[in-house]
Tab-separated table of C-alpha atoms in Angstrom:
chain	number	residue	atom	x	y	z
A	1	UNK	CA	102.581	69.934	88.914
A	2	UNK	CA	102.111	73.545	90.067
A	3	UNK	CA	104.749	74.692	87.585
A	4	UNK	CA	103.026	72.815	84.759
A	5	UNK	CA	99.522	74.203	85.364
A	6	UNK	CA	100.138	77.487	83.469
A	7	UNK	CA	101.373	75.522	80.452
A	8	UNK	CA	98.328	73.237	80.716
A	9	UNK	CA	96.086	76.310	80.755
A	10	UNK	CA	97.805	77.752	77.668
A	11	UNK	CA	97.543	74.496	75.727
A	12	UNK	CA	93.869	74.144	76.690
A	13	UNK	CA	93.258	77.698	75.482
A	14	UNK	CA	94.856	76.880	72.133
A	15	UNK	CA	92.803	73.698	71.870
A	16	UNK	CA	89.595	75.655	72.512
A	17	UNK	CA	90.632	78.170	69.823
A	18	UNK	CA	90.958	75.321	67.314
A	19	UNK	CA	87.722	73.715	68.457
A	20	UNK	CA	85.952	76.978	67.680
A	21	UNK	CA	86.715	76.391	63.991
A	22	UNK	CA	85.665	72.741	63.818
A	23	UNK	CA	82.794	72.832	66.315
A	24	UNK	CA	80.437	74.591	63.929
A	25	UNK	CA	81.051	72.314	60.925
A	26	UNK	CA	78.553	69.540	61.783
A	27	UNK	CA	75.778	71.775	63.163
A	28	UNK	CA	75.947	75.105	61.332
A	29	UNK	CA	74.060	74.024	58.157
A	30	UNK	CA	71.051	72.854	60.178
A	31	UNK	CA	71.264	75.776	62.625
A	32	UNK	CA	71.156	78.263	59.738
A	33	UNK	CA	68.175	76.493	58.200
A	34	UNK	CA	66.394	76.363	61.570
A	35	UNK	CA	66.800	80.124	61.926
A	36	UNK	CA	66.592	81.382	58.356
A	37	UNK	CA	64.843	78.563	56.457
A	38	UNK	CA	65.744	78.124	52.809
A	39	UNK	CA	67.690	75.436	50.998
A	40	UNK	CA	70.927	73.706	51.896
A	41	UNK	CA	72.669	75.672	49.135
A	42	UNK	CA	71.554	78.956	50.717
A	43	UNK	CA	72.769	77.729	54.103
A	44	UNK	CA	76.131	76.857	52.512
A	45	UNK	CA	76.380	80.424	51.192
A	46	UNK	CA	75.875	81.831	54.687
A	47	UNK	CA	78.312	79.256	56.060
A	48	UNK	CA	80.974	80.512	53.646
A	49	UNK	CA	80.351	84.085	54.776
A	50	UNK	CA	80.695	83.043	58.431
A	51	UNK	CA	83.962	81.190	57.791
A	52	UNK	CA	85.431	84.101	55.853
A	53	UNK	CA	84.407	86.623	58.519
A	54	UNK	CA	85.986	84.445	61.232
A	55	UNK	CA	89.286	84.154	59.340
A	56	UNK	CA	89.359	87.863	58.387
A	57	UNK	CA	88.992	88.913	62.030
A	58	UNK	CA	91.840	86.598	63.010
A	59	UNK	CA	93.956	88.152	60.261
A	60	UNK	CA	93.204	91.681	61.459
A	61	UNK	CA	93.324	91.114	65.214
A	62	UNK	CA	96.285	88.753	65.712
A	63	UNK	CA	98.862	91.605	65.807
A	64	UNK	CA	96.485	93.772	67.857
A	65	UNK	CA	96.149	91.263	70.694
A	66	UNK	CA	99.831	90.362	70.506
A	67	UNK	CA	100.868	94.012	70.742
A	68	UNK	CA	98.397	94.637	73.578
A	69	UNK	CA	99.954	91.733	75.478
A	70	UNK	CA	103.446	93.200	74.944
A	71	UNK	CA	102.187	96.350	76.676
A	72	UNK	CA	99.666	95.196	79.300
A	73	UNK	CA	100.781	91.593	79.829
A	74	UNK	CA	99.694	88.140	78.669
A	75	UNK	CA	97.487	87.388	81.669
A	76	UNK	CA	94.839	90.161	81.342
A	77	UNK	CA	94.576	89.803	77.551
A	78	UNK	CA	94.116	86.028	77.766
A	79	UNK	CA	91.580	86.132	80.589
A	80	UNK	CA	89.516	88.918	79.016
A	81	UNK	CA	89.392	87.268	75.597
A	82	UNK	CA	88.446	83.899	77.118
A	83	UNK	CA	85.572	85.616	78.926
A	84	UNK	CA	84.475	87.204	75.650
A	85	UNK	CA	84.730	83.828	73.899
A	86	UNK	CA	82.495	82.174	76.499
A	87	UNK	CA	79.910	84.953	76.149
A	88	UNK	CA	80.125	84.695	72.358
A	89	UNK	CA	79.200	80.999	72.450
A	90	UNK	CA	76.181	81.912	74.590
A	91	UNK	CA	75.136	84.553	72.023
A	92	UNK	CA	75.305	81.967	69.220
A	93	UNK	CA	73.426	79.434	71.349
A	94	UNK	CA	70.461	81.801	71.804
A	95	UNK	CA	70.629	83.517	68.377
A	96	UNK	CA	67.300	83.792	66.568
A	97	UNK	CA	68.581	85.797	63.598
A	98	UNK	CA	71.217	85.020	60.978
A	99	UNK	CA	72.791	88.447	61.495
A	100	UNK	CA	73.312	87.634	65.173
A	101	UNK	CA	75.083	84.456	64.062
A	102	UNK	CA	77.326	86.542	61.814
A	103	UNK	CA	78.050	88.918	64.700
A	104	UNK	CA	78.885	85.904	66.852
A	105	UNK	CA	81.379	84.527	64.324
A	106	UNK	CA	83.023	87.966	63.976
A	107	UNK	CA	83.472	88.251	67.749
A	108	UNK	CA	84.593	84.613	67.856
A	109	UNK	CA	87.287	85.327	65.276
A	110	UNK	CA	88.577	88.227	67.377
A	111	UNK	CA	88.606	86.161	70.581
A	112	UNK	CA	90.298	83.192	68.875
A	113	UNK	CA	93.180	85.486	67.897
A	114	UNK	CA	94.533	84.773	71.385
A	115	UNK	CA	96.785	82.200	69.732
A	116	UNK	CA	99.305	85.035	69.325
A	117	UNK	CA	99.201	85.834	73.063
A	118	UNK	CA	99.302	82.193	74.162
A	119	UNK	CA	102.273	81.463	71.903
A	120	UNK	CA	104.055	84.587	73.160
A	121	UNK	CA	103.556	83.307	76.729
A	122	UNK	CA	105.250	80.041	75.743
A	123	UNK	CA	108.126	82.030	74.217
A	124	UNK	CA	108.432	83.989	77.487
A	125	UNK	CA	108.789	80.882	79.666
A	126	UNK	CA	111.031	78.872	77.324
A	127	UNK	CA	114.786	78.950	76.911
A	128	UNK	CA	116.079	79.291	73.316
A	129	UNK	CA	116.778	75.548	73.235
A	130	UNK	CA	113.244	74.679	74.425
A	131	UNK	CA	111.292	76.899	72.046
A	132	UNK	CA	110.946	74.584	69.052
A	133	UNK	CA	109.715	71.659	71.168
A	134	UNK	CA	107.341	73.934	73.120
A	135	UNK	CA	105.983	75.415	69.878
A	136	UNK	CA	105.432	71.816	68.815
A	137	UNK	CA	103.031	71.515	71.745
A	138	UNK	CA	101.151	74.494	70.286
A	139	UNK	CA	100.670	72.564	67.048
A	140	UNK	CA	99.675	69.449	68.987
A	141	UNK	CA	97.023	71.366	70.938
A	142	UNK	CA	95.670	72.835	67.703
A	143	UNK	CA	95.659	69.419	66.026
A	144	UNK	CA	93.779	67.929	68.966
A	145	UNK	CA	91.298	70.799	68.855
A	146	UNK	CA	90.645	70.222	65.146
A	147	UNK	CA	89.857	66.569	65.945
A	148	UNK	CA	87.743	67.228	69.051
A	149	UNK	CA	85.837	70.190	67.582
A	150	UNK	CA	83.910	68.344	64.843
A	151	UNK	CA	83.612	65.255	67.064
A	152	UNK	CA	82.136	67.265	69.919
A	153	UNK	CA	79.865	69.179	67.544
A	154	UNK	CA	78.593	66.009	65.894
A	155	UNK	CA	77.920	64.117	69.139
A	156	UNK	CA	76.279	66.997	70.998
A	157	UNK	CA	74.157	67.858	67.967
A	158	UNK	CA	72.100	64.798	68.893
A	159	UNK	CA	70.817	66.923	71.794
A	160	UNK	CA	70.001	69.853	69.509
A	161	UNK	CA	71.826	72.202	67.154
A	162	UNK	CA	72.553	74.655	69.979
A	163	UNK	CA	73.899	72.142	72.501
A	164	UNK	CA	77.529	72.244	71.195
A	165	UNK	CA	77.693	75.998	71.773
A	166	UNK	CA	76.452	75.718	75.368
A	167	UNK	CA	79.106	73.048	75.970
A	168	UNK	CA	81.807	75.218	74.393
A	169	UNK	CA	80.725	78.186	76.563
A	170	UNK	CA	81.045	76.014	79.676
A	171	UNK	CA	84.475	74.750	78.585
A	172	UNK	CA	85.756	78.282	77.886
A	173	UNK	CA	84.416	79.492	81.251
A	174	UNK	CA	86.057	76.625	83.135
A	175	UNK	CA	89.361	77.292	81.394
A	176	UNK	CA	89.138	81.006	82.175
A	177	UNK	CA	88.615	80.202	85.872
A	178	UNK	CA	91.643	77.892	85.763
A	179	UNK	CA	93.642	80.779	84.281
A	180	UNK	CA	92.541	83.111	87.079
A	181	UNK	CA	93.962	80.636	89.594
A	182	UNK	CA	97.189	79.464	87.944
A	183	UNK	CA	98.341	81.882	85.218
A	184	UNK	CA	101.300	84.110	86.193
A	185	UNK	CA	102.301	87.292	84.398
A	186	UNK	CA	105.442	86.927	82.286
A	187	UNK	CA	105.726	90.485	80.931
A	188	UNK	CA	107.953	92.422	83.307
A	189	UNK	CA	109.041	96.051	83.138
A	190	UNK	CA	112.299	94.857	81.558
A	191	UNK	CA	110.525	93.637	78.414
A	192	UNK	CA	107.331	95.725	78.523
A	193	UNK	CA	106.849	97.537	75.214
A	194	UNK	CA	104.765	100.686	74.588
A	195	UNK	CA	101.602	100.078	72.559
A	196	UNK	CA	101.750	101.270	68.974
A	197	UNK	CA	98.929	101.243	66.428
A	198	UNK	CA	101.620	100.973	63.767
A	199	UNK	CA	102.576	97.534	65.073
A	200	UNK	CA	98.995	96.524	65.927
A	201	UNK	CA	97.928	95.824	62.342
A	202	UNK	CA	99.192	93.125	59.957
A	203	UNK	CA	100.914	95.463	57.490
A	204	UNK	CA	102.504	97.587	60.207
A	205	UNK	CA	103.675	94.489	62.081
A	206	UNK	CA	105.237	93.115	58.891
A	207	UNK	CA	107.021	96.393	58.163
A	208	UNK	CA	108.226	96.687	61.764
A	209	UNK	CA	109.550	93.144	62.062
A	210	UNK	CA	110.571	92.958	58.411
A	211	UNK	CA	113.459	95.291	59.121
A	212	UNK	CA	115.215	92.097	60.072
A	213	UNK	CA	115.259	90.578	56.576
A	214	UNK	CA	115.365	87.007	57.792
A	215	UNK	CA	112.143	87.478	59.732
A	216	UNK	CA	110.473	89.029	56.702
A	217	UNK	CA	111.513	86.126	54.487
A	218	UNK	CA	110.473	83.535	57.025
A	219	UNK	CA	107.093	85.230	57.523
A	220	UNK	CA	106.485	84.960	53.780
A	221	UNK	CA	107.576	81.329	53.880
A	222	UNK	CA	105.267	80.726	56.872
A	223	UNK	CA	102.333	82.038	54.800
A	224	UNK	CA	103.237	79.902	51.764
A	225	UNK	CA	103.640	76.785	53.896
A	226	UNK	CA	100.302	77.295	55.651
A	227	UNK	CA	98.574	77.940	52.323
A	228	UNK	CA	99.916	74.627	51.031
A	229	UNK	CA	99.119	72.699	54.229
A	230	UNK	CA	95.539	73.987	54.425
A	231	UNK	CA	94.806	71.934	51.298
A	232	UNK	CA	93.684	69.190	53.700
A	233	UNK	CA	90.718	70.981	55.352
A	234	UNK	CA	90.018	72.947	52.172
A	235	UNK	CA	89.664	70.122	49.677
A	236	UNK	CA	90.022	66.708	51.305
A	237	UNK	CA	86.299	65.919	51.643
A	238	UNK	CA	85.633	66.755	47.979
A	239	UNK	CA	88.786	65.033	46.728
A	240	UNK	CA	88.125	61.818	48.683
A	241	UNK	CA	84.537	61.598	47.470
A	242	UNK	CA	85.479	62.272	43.841
A	243	UNK	CA	88.583	60.078	43.733
A	244	UNK	CA	87.638	57.153	46.005
A	245	UNK	CA	83.844	57.516	46.416
A	246	UNK	CA	84.254	57.777	50.193
A	247	UNK	CA	81.280	58.648	52.355
A	248	UNK	CA	81.214	61.061	55.312
A	249	UNK	CA	82.189	58.330	57.780
A	250	UNK	CA	85.401	57.385	55.968
A	251	UNK	CA	86.251	61.013	55.311
A	252	UNK	CA	85.789	61.802	58.998
A	253	UNK	CA	87.927	58.810	59.956
A	254	UNK	CA	90.745	59.884	57.645
A	255	UNK	CA	90.697	63.460	58.963
A	256	UNK	CA	90.640	62.174	62.536
A	257	UNK	CA	93.680	59.979	61.836
A	258	UNK	CA	95.452	62.955	60.316
A	259	UNK	CA	94.663	65.217	63.281
A	260	UNK	CA	95.801	62.643	65.845
A	261	UNK	CA	98.985	61.962	63.863
A	262	UNK	CA	99.622	65.712	63.693
A	263	UNK	CA	99.300	65.989	67.470
A	264	UNK	CA	101.711	63.071	68.012
A	265	UNK	CA	104.308	64.473	65.596
A	266	UNK	CA	104.224	68.031	66.956
A	267	UNK	CA	103.736	67.154	70.612
A	268	UNK	CA	106.203	64.258	70.924
A	269	UNK	CA	108.151	63.154	67.847
A	270	UNK	CA	109.473	66.622	66.993
A	271	UNK	CA	111.710	66.595	70.095
A	272	UNK	CA	113.692	63.689	68.697
A	273	UNK	CA	113.804	65.131	65.168
A	274	UNK	CA	115.156	68.441	66.524
A	275	UNK	CA	117.764	66.672	68.663
A	276	UNK	CA	118.911	64.729	65.609
A	277	UNK	CA	118.755	67.350	62.861
A	278	UNK	CA	118.608	70.783	64.521
A	279	UNK	CA	116.204	73.575	63.520
A	280	UNK	CA	117.500	74.285	60.002
A	281	UNK	CA	117.680	70.683	58.818
A	282	UNK	CA	114.335	69.947	60.480
A	283	UNK	CA	112.701	72.669	58.360
A	284	UNK	CA	114.332	71.339	55.187
A	285	UNK	CA	113.355	67.747	56.003
A	286	UNK	CA	109.744	68.817	56.622
A	287	UNK	CA	109.539	70.740	53.348
A	288	UNK	CA	110.924	67.826	51.316
A	289	UNK	CA	108.743	65.272	53.087
A	290	UNK	CA	105.619	67.375	52.543
A	291	UNK	CA	106.468	67.835	48.858
A	292	UNK	CA	106.771	64.045	48.465
A	293	UNK	CA	103.517	63.438	50.397
A	294	UNK	CA	101.599	65.947	48.280
A	295	UNK	CA	102.907	64.331	45.097
A	296	UNK	CA	101.871	60.879	46.333
A	297	UNK	CA	98.361	62.063	47.250
A	298	UNK	CA	97.989	63.776	43.876
A	299	UNK	CA	98.733	60.552	42.017
A	300	UNK	CA	97.348	57.783	44.260
A	301	UNK	CA	94.377	55.900	42.859
A	302	UNK	CA	93.736	53.397	45.668
A	303	UNK	CA	91.491	54.459	48.540
A	304	UNK	CA	93.208	51.983	50.892
A	305	UNK	CA	96.620	53.407	50.052
A	306	UNK	CA	95.302	56.950	50.509
A	307	UNK	CA	93.997	56.026	53.969
A	308	UNK	CA	97.469	54.720	54.855
A	309	UNK	CA	99.157	57.834	53.451
A	310	UNK	CA	96.886	60.250	55.330
A	311	UNK	CA	98.398	59.819	58.841
A	312	UNK	CA	101.883	59.315	57.370
A	313	UNK	CA	101.608	62.725	55.684
A	314	UNK	CA	101.606	64.291	59.165
A	315	UNK	CA	105.260	63.241	59.592
A	316	UNK	CA	106.209	66.384	57.677
A	317	UNK	CA	104.445	68.665	60.157
A	318	UNK	CA	107.653	69.652	61.946
A	319	UNK	CA	108.252	72.784	59.887
A	320	UNK	CA	106.104	75.327	61.731
A	321	UNK	CA	107.435	74.707	65.293
A	322	UNK	CA	111.057	74.809	64.096
A	323	UNK	CA	110.349	77.909	62.004
A	324	UNK	CA	108.625	79.678	64.912
A	325	UNK	CA	111.585	78.926	67.174
A	326	UNK	CA	114.046	80.372	64.656
A	327	UNK	CA	111.951	83.529	64.300
A	328	UNK	CA	111.398	83.864	68.051
A	329	UNK	CA	115.139	83.763	68.680
A	330	UNK	CA	115.651	86.468	66.025
A	331	UNK	CA	113.278	88.888	67.762
A	332	UNK	CA	113.842	90.840	71.029
A	333	UNK	CA	112.043	89.612	74.147
A	334	UNK	CA	109.773	92.668	74.164
A	335	UNK	CA	108.471	91.944	70.650
A	336	UNK	CA	107.372	88.322	71.104
A	337	UNK	CA	103.683	89.202	71.199
A	338	UNK	CA	103.983	91.261	68.039
A	339	UNK	CA	105.779	88.437	66.243
A	340	UNK	CA	103.194	85.834	67.225
A	341	UNK	CA	100.430	88.237	66.221
A	342	UNK	CA	102.042	88.630	62.799
A	343	UNK	CA	102.222	84.839	62.407
A	344	UNK	CA	98.583	84.515	63.489
A	345	UNK	CA	97.654	86.986	60.747
A	346	UNK	CA	99.757	85.120	58.189
A	347	UNK	CA	98.045	81.852	59.131
A	348	UNK	CA	94.584	83.454	58.965
A	349	UNK	CA	95.369	84.916	55.540
A	350	UNK	CA	96.418	81.447	54.391
A	351	UNK	CA	93.064	80.120	55.662
A	352	UNK	CA	91.343	82.664	53.415
A	353	UNK	CA	93.526	82.162	50.341
A	354	UNK	CA	93.942	78.378	50.388
A	355	UNK	CA	90.258	77.330	50.126
A	356	UNK	CA	89.672	79.854	47.328
A	357	UNK	CA	92.678	78.670	45.303
A	358	UNK	CA	92.399	74.936	45.993
A	359	UNK	CA	88.666	74.755	45.310
A	360	UNK	CA	89.098	76.516	41.962
A	361	UNK	CA	91.934	74.185	40.979
A	362	UNK	CA	89.802	71.179	41.972
A	363	UNK	CA	86.853	72.478	39.953
A	364	UNK	CA	88.980	73.012	36.837
A	365	UNK	CA	90.635	69.595	37.167
A	366	UNK	CA	87.352	67.680	37.612
A	367	UNK	CA	84.954	69.597	35.353
A	368	UNK	CA	83.340	67.661	32.510
A	369	UNK	CA	85.071	69.908	29.992
A	370	UNK	CA	88.543	69.523	31.493
A	371	UNK	CA	91.346	68.428	29.190
A	372	UNK	CA	93.130	66.463	31.966
A	373	UNK	CA	91.028	64.843	34.672
A	374	UNK	CA	93.064	65.008	37.891
A	375	UNK	CA	91.204	65.313	41.243
A	376	UNK	CA	94.558	65.470	43.025
A	377	UNK	CA	95.597	68.668	41.211
A	378	UNK	CA	95.326	70.832	44.386
A	379	UNK	CA	98.004	68.637	45.976
A	380	UNK	CA	100.280	69.353	43.015
A	381	UNK	CA	99.782	73.067	43.720
A	382	UNK	CA	100.751	72.429	47.347
A	383	UNK	CA	103.836	70.510	46.185
A	384	UNK	CA	104.910	73.476	44.051
A	385	UNK	CA	104.401	75.794	47.022
A	386	UNK	CA	106.742	73.561	49.022
A	387	UNK	CA	109.379	74.016	46.330
A	388	UNK	CA	108.959	77.801	46.626
A	389	UNK	CA	109.253	77.483	50.431
A	390	UNK	CA	112.585	75.696	50.008
A	391	UNK	CA	113.866	78.444	47.688
A	392	UNK	CA	112.795	81.191	50.119
A	393	UNK	CA	114.297	79.378	53.104
A	394	UNK	CA	117.647	78.658	51.471
A	395	UNK	CA	117.907	82.227	50.151
A	396	UNK	CA	117.576	83.963	53.532
A	397	UNK	CA	120.367	85.983	55.154
A	398	UNK	CA	122.026	85.088	58.439
A	399	UNK	CA	120.175	86.113	61.573
A	400	UNK	CA	121.240	89.317	63.309
A	401	UNK	CA	121.355	89.194	67.121
A	402	UNK	CA	118.144	90.551	68.684
A	403	UNK	CA	118.268	93.634	70.858
A	404	UNK	CA	115.552	94.284	73.425
A	405	UNK	CA	114.310	97.867	73.345
A	406	UNK	CA	115.036	99.693	76.614
A	407	UNK	CA	112.058	99.773	78.976
A	408	UNK	CA	110.081	102.980	79.265
A	409	UNK	CA	108.305	104.337	82.268
A	410	UNK	CA	104.618	103.508	82.397
A	411	UNK	CA	102.279	106.421	81.894
């Protein structure tokens, strides 16, 4: 049990990161109106600004925190950012100005970039054969956080629009205290890497790690895959209401089923898929399965069938853990934080791009003046992106053996 506590702490940290995204969804519209007044449409405009700011800070700061952890260690970076996250929730809970809310979401986006550090910790403690299954636990923790975040926000909102943020602050504080007690340091002098501003930004990290062509290709594929997969949070509520006339309760149920199924697939089922197919075939299976699922959702006309397909669609969610394991094995031990920071940035960029693209496609395909009425058109876009992912994956070069940079004396 003592050996498992650090992993439990890491997975809880990742879950809290994901909850930070979903927690605000049920309460933010009313909180903005309580503070700023105005209409629901004006609150939605501010909500869009908050979401974009949160994702942009994750894009910018993922490599920074990952590179800092390569230099100073995973433990101090994780504990400091968790402390900042707890304080940030307190700031939002007492905010009396919309600009303070914006500041809170900016700081929250920075603190939630700890996914890169937490994933690097898992890479540090895992053998090459364990990495894909352990990265699956990362996805499971995130999937669970996406389910619990809106659920927690909606239930605690009954006590007031600020209650969810006080609860989240308490949860982050408790997890930080657990980390103080159980989290070891995994960055030793053998793999410690000097800090470099060149590697601490998304473009610099891509150029640095892109020298290994396979990693560059797979990073691009990672971005395309995430852009396609984010069609669910980006468009599902609008698609389900337009196509099947579902209300909020059914939409919430379907998303909850999807999140739970995602956690089961990435936390448990992926171990058996990897043992059967191996990393490469697992990635190809996931791409093909996702392409078929997106096509089915684009064309389905029965709400009952769509509800059945929703959790089944999660069976394709084995790509990211297998892909992360392949990339982690291609990178030296002293660059794991930088790699996970780059992937955090790629995922954050996908969170920015996907809603913008998918919402525009949905609008064009459902407008009164449209030539072809097709609410499922965004899923066709995601299917095409899966085809591109397959082309990129199959066209990569063979992996070159990683070489750990020699350690340097600390200043």
